[in-house]
Short mmCIF file of C-alpha atoms in Angstrom, two decimals:
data_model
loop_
_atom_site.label_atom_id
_atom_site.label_comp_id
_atom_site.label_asym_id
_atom_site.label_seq_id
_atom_site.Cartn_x
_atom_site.Cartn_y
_atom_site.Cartn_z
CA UNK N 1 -23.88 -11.24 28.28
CA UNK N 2 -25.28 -12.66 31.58
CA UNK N 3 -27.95 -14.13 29.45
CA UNK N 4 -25.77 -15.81 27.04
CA UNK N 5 -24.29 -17.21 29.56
CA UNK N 6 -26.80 -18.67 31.31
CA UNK N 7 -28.23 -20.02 27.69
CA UNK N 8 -25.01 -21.70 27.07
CA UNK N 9 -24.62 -22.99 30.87
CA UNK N 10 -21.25 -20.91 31.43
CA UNK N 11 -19.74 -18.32 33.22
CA UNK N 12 -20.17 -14.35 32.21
CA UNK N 13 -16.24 -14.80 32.39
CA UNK N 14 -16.47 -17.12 29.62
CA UNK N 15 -18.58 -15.58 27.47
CA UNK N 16 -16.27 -12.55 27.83
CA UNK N 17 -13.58 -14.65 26.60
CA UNK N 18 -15.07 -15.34 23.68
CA UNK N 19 -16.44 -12.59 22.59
CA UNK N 20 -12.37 -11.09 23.41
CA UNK N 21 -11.23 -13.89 21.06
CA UNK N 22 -9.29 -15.40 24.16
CA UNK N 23 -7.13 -18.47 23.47
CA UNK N 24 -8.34 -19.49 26.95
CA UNK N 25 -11.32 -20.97 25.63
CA UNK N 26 -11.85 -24.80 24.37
CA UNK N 27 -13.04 -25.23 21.11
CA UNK N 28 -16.31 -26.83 22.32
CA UNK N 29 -17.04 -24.83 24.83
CA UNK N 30 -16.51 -21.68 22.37
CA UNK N 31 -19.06 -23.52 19.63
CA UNK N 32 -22.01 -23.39 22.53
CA UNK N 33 -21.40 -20.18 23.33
CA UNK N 34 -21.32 -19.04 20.01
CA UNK N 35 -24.51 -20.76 19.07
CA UNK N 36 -25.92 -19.04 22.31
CA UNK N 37 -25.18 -15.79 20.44
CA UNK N 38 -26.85 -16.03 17.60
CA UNK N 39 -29.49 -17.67 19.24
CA UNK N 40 -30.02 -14.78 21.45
CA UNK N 41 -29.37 -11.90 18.88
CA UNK N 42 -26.34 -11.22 20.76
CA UNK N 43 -23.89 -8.15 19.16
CA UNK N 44 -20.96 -6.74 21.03
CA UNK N 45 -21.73 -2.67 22.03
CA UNK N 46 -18.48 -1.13 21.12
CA UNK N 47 -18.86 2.28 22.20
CA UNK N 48 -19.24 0.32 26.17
CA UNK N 49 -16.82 -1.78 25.15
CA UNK N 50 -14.61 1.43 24.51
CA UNK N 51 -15.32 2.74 27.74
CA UNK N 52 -14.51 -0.48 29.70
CA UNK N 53 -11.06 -0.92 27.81
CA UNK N 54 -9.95 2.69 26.06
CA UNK N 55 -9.86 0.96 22.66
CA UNK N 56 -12.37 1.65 20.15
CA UNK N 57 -10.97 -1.40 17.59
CA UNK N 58 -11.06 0.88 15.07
CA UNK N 59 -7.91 2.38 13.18
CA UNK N 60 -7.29 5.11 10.85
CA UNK N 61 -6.52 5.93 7.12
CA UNK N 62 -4.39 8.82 6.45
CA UNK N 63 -4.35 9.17 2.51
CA UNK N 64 -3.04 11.87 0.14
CA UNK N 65 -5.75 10.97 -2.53
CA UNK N 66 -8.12 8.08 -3.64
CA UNK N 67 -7.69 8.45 -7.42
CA UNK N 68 -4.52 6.34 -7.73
CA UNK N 69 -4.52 2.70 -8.78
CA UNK N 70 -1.76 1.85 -6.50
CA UNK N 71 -4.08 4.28 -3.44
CA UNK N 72 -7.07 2.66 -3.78
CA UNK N 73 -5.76 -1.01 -3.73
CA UNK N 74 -4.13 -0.10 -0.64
CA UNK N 75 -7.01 1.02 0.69
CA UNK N 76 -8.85 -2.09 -0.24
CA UNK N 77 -6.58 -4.54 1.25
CA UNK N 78 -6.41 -2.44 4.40
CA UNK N 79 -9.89 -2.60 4.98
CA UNK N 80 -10.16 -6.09 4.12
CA UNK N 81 -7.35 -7.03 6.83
CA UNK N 82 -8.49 -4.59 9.36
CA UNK N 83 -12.13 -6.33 9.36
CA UNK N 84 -10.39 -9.86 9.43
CA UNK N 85 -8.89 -8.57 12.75
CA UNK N 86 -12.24 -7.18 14.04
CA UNK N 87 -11.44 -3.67 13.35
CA UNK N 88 -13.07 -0.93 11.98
CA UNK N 89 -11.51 1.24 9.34
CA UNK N 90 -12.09 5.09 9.20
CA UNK N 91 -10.25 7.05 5.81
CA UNK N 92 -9.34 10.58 6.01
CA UNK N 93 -7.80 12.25 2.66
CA UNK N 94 -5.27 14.98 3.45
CA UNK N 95 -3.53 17.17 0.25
CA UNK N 96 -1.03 19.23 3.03
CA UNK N 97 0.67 19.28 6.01
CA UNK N 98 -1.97 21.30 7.62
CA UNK N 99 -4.81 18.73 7.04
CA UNK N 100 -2.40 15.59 8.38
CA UNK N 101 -1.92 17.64 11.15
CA UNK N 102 -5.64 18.35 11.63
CA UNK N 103 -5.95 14.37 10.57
CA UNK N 104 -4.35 13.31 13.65
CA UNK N 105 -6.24 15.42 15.79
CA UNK N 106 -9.43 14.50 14.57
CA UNK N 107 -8.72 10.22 14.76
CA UNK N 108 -7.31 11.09 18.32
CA UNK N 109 -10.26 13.03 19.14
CA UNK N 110 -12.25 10.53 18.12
CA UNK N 111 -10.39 8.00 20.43
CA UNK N 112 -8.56 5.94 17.34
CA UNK N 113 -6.33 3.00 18.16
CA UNK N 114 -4.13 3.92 15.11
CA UNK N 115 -3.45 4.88 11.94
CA UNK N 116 -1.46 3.95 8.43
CA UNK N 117 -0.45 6.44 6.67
CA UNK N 118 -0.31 5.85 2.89
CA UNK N 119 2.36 6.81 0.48
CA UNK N 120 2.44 10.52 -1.09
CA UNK N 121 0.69 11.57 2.92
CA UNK N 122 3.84 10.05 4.57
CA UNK N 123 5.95 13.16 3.39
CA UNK N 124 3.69 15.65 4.31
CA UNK N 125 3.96 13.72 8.29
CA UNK N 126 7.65 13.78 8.55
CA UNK N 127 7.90 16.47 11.51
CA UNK N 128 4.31 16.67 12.81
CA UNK N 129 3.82 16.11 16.35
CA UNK N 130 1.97 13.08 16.58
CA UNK N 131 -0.54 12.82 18.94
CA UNK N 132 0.25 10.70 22.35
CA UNK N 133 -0.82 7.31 22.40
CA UNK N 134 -1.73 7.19 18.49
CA UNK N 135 0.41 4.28 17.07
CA UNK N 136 1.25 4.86 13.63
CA UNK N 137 2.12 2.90 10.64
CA UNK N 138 3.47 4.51 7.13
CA UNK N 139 3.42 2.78 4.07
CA UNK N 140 6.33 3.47 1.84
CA UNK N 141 9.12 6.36 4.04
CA UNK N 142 12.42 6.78 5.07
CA UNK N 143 13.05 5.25 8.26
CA UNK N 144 11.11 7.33 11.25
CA UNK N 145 11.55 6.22 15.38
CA UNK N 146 8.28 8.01 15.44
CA UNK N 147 6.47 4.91 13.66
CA UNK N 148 6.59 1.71 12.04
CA UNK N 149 7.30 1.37 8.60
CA UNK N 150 6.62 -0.79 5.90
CA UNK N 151 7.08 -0.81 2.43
CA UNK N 152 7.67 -2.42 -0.89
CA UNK N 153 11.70 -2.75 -2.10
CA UNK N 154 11.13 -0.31 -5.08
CA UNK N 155 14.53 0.02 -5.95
CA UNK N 156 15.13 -3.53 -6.03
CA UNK N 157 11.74 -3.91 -8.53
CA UNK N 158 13.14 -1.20 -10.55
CA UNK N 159 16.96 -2.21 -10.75
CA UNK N 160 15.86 -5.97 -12.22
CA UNK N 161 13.03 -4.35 -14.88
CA UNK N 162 16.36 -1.74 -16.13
CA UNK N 163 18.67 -4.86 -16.16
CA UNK N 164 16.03 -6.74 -17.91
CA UNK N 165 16.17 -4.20 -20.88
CA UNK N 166 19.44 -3.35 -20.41
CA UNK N 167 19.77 -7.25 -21.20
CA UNK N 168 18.10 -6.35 -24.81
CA UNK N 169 21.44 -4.16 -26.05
CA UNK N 170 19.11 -1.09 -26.81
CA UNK N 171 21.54 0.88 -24.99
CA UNK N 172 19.99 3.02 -22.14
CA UNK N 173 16.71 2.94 -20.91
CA UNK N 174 14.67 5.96 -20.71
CA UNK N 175 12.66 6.03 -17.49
CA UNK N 176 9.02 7.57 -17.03
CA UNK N 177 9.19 8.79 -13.70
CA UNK N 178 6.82 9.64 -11.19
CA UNK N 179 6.40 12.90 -9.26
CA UNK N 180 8.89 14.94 -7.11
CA UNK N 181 7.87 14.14 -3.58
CA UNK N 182 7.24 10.61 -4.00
CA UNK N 183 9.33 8.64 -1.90
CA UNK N 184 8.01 5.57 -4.01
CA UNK N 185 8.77 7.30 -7.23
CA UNK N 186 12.45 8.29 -5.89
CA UNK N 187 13.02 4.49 -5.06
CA UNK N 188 12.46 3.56 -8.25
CA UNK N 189 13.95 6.21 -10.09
CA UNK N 190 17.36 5.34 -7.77
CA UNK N 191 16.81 1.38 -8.92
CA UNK N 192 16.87 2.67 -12.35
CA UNK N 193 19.93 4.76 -11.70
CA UNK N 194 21.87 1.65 -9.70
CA UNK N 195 21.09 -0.53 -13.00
CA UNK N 196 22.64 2.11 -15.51
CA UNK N 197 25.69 2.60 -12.92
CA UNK N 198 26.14 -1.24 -12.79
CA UNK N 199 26.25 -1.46 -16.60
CA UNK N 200 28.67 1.09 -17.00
CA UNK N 201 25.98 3.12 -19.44
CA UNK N 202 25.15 6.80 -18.71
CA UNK N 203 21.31 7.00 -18.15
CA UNK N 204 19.53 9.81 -20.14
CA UNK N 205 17.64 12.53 -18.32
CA UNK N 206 14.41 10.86 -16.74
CA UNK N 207 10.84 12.22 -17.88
CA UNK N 208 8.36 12.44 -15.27
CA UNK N 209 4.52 12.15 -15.12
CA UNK N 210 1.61 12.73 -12.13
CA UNK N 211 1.06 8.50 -12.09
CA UNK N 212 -2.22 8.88 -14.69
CA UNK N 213 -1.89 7.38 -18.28
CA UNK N 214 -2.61 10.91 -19.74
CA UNK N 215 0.08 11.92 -18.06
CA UNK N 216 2.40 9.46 -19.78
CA UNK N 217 0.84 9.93 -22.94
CA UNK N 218 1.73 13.52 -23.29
CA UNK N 219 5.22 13.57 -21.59
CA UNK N 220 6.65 10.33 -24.07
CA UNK N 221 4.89 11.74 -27.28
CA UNK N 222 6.93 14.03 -28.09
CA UNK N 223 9.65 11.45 -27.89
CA UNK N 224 8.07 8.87 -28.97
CA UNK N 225 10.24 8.42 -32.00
CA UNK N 226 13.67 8.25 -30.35
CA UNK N 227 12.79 5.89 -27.61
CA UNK N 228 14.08 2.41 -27.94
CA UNK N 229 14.01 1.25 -23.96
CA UNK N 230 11.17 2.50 -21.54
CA UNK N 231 10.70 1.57 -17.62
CA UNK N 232 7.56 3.41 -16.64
CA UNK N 233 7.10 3.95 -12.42
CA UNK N 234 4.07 2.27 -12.98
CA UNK N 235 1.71 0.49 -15.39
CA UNK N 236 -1.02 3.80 -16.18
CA UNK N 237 1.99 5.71 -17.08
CA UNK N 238 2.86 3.03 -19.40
CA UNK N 239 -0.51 2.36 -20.76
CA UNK N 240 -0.21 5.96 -22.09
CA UNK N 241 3.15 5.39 -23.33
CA UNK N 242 1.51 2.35 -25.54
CA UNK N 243 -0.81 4.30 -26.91
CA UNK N 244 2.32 7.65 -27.74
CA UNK N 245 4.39 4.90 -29.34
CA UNK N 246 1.18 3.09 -31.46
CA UNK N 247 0.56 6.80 -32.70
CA UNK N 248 4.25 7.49 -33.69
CA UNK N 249 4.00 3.85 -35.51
CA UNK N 250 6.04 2.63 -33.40
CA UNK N 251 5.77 -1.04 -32.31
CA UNK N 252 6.56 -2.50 -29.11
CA UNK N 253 8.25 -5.17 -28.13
CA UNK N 254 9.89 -4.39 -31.82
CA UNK N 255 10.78 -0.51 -31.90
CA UNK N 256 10.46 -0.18 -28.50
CA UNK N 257 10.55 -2.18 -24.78
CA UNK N 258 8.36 -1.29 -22.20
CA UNK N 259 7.82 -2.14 -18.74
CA UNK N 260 5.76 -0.94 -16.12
CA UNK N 261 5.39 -0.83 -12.11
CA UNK N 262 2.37 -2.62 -9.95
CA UNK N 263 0.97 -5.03 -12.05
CA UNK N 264 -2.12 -4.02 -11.93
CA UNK N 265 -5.03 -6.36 -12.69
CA UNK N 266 -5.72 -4.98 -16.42
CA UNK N 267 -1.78 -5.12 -17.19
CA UNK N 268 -2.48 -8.12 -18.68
CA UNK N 269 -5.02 -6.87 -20.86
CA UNK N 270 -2.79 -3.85 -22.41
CA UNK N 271 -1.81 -4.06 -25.99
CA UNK N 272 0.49 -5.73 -26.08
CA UNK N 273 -0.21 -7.18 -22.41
CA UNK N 274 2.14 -5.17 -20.29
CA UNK N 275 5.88 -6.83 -18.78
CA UNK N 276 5.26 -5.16 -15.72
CA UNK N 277 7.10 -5.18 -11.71
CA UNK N 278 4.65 -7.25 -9.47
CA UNK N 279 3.91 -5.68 -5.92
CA UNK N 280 2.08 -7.33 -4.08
CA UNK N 281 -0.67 -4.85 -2.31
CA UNK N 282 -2.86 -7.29 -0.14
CA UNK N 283 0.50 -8.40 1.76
CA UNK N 284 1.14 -4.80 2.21
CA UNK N 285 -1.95 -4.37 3.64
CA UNK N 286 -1.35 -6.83 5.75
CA UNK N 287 1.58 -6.45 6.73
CA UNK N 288 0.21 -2.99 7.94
CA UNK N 289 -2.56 -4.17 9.99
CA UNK N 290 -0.34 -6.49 11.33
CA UNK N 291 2.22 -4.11 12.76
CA UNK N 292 -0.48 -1.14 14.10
CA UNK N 293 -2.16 -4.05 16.20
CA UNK N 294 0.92 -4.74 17.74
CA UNK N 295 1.22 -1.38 18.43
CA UNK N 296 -1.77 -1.05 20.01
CA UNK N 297 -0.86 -3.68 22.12
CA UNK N 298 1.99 -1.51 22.90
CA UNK N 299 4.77 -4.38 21.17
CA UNK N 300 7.50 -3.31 19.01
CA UNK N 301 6.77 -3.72 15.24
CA UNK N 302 9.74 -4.24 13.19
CA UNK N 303 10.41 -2.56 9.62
CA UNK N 304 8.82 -4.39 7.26
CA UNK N 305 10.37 -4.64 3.73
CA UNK N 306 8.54 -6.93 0.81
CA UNK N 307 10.29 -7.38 -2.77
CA UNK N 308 8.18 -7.51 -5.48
CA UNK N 309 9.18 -9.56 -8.86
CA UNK N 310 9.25 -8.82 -12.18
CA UNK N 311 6.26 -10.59 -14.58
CA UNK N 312 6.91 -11.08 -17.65
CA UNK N 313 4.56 -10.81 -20.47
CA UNK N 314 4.58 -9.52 -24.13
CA UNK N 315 5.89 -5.88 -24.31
CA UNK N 316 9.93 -6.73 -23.24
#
């Protein structure tokens, strides 16, 4: 540092600025001392950096599993955001309560800022004892003074994709739900519940699948041939039900409606491309990143709530 600044013809206090991303810094004067930098081979040493401050500017990935469209989009727009901010992202998969438990003590061990904690893992949290001075963020929960939460308006996504078929005068809407435990799934199976309420129309018993297209293959075919209406809690589980309904010659849009959840980026592509409920997972991962580095900066995040929109396209 003292030879940066001596290249650049500043202060070590200046350099230290910018290297802190102070706003205390002039635009010009931040230029020279960046081109002293590279000039110099300069690179920040975090692990003394972590020892002069107690931050490590790195934070933590609790997730329940990788192998989900909706999980791994998440994890990408996390990471992405994280390394805009100048922070390092760590991911730690957890399938029970023991291993979030052993989660946090391992990213607190390790001297973690903080840590999201991603959908299906934000159940298996509720009730831990969370490590002092970890700041935590979950993704999609019920409301918790233990952390900040944000999350997508999944009832609200689901209510206006059941109103939208509704609006076809099919009668009620079967719904393709997904698994017990899912606080995402529950959302949407209540926004599908609220639409049928509204509408004064009973809704049928829903049919849930494990969030995979095979899953939604084999739970519709069987009744694939009485279907008419179909809101799947997202858009692999209705890729699956596509391909049930082409086998039971059924077509869709014209024997059957179906629309799907996440508009993910191959929706488009289905067959017939996919009417589908858009959330929007880079702005959740920002929105994420943005509320665990307030945290860390010991500021109050507020709840976070985004409302996705329905898109639509050829199958309702």
């Amino acid at each position: 540092m003292a030879d940066v600044a001596a290249v650049a013809g500043v202060s070590a206090q200046t350099v230290s600025r910018v290297v802190n991303d102070s706003p205390r810094v002039d635009p010009a004067t931040r230029a020279n001392v960046e081109a002293a930098m590279s000039q110099l081979g300069y690179r920040m040493h975090r692990a003394a950096r972590a020892l002069r401050t107690g931050r490590t500017d790195t934070i933590g990935l609790i997730v329940a599993n990788l192998s989900s469209v909706g999980n791994s989009r998440m994890l990408q727009a996390l990471a992405d955001h994280a390394a805009e901010r100048g922070f390092a992202l760590t991911v730690v998969t957890a399938s029970g309560r023991e291993a979030v438990a052993d989660a946090f003590a391992r990213l607190s061990d390790q001297g973690i800022d903080g840590a999201v904690i991603l959908n299906e893992a934000t159940a298996l949290a509720r009730g831990l004892d969370v490590p002092p001075g970890l700041a935590l963020v979950v993704v999609d929960s019920p409301a918790d003074d233990r952390f900040a939460v944000v999350q997508t308006d999944h009832a609200a996504g689901a209510r206006a994709a059941t109103e939208h078929l509704l609006s076809l005068g099919r009668g009620s809407v079967h719904h393709l739900g997904g698994p017990v435990g899912s606080f995402a799934a529950a959302e949407r199976e209540r926004g599908w519940r609220d639409a049928h309420e509204a509408a004064g129309i009973a809704a049928p018993e829903p049919i849930r699948g494990d969030w995979t297209s095979a899953s939604g293959h084999a739970v519709i075919a069987p009744l694939a041939g009485e279907v008419t209406a179909l809101f799947a809690a997202n858009d692999q589980m209705a890729l699956g039900a596509l391909r049930a309904f082409a086998e039971a010659g059924r077509t869709v849009p014209d024997d059957v409606a179906v629309i799907g959840f996440d508009d993910v980026e191959d929706a488009a592509e289905y067959s017939p491309p996919l009417t589908t409920v858009k959330q929007d997972f880079d702005e959740l991962g920002a929105a994420a990143v943005a509320s665990l580095v307030t945290l860390i900066g010991r500021g109050e995040a507020a709840p976070v709530v985004l409302t996705p929109h329905l898109v639509p396209r050829a199958s309702a």
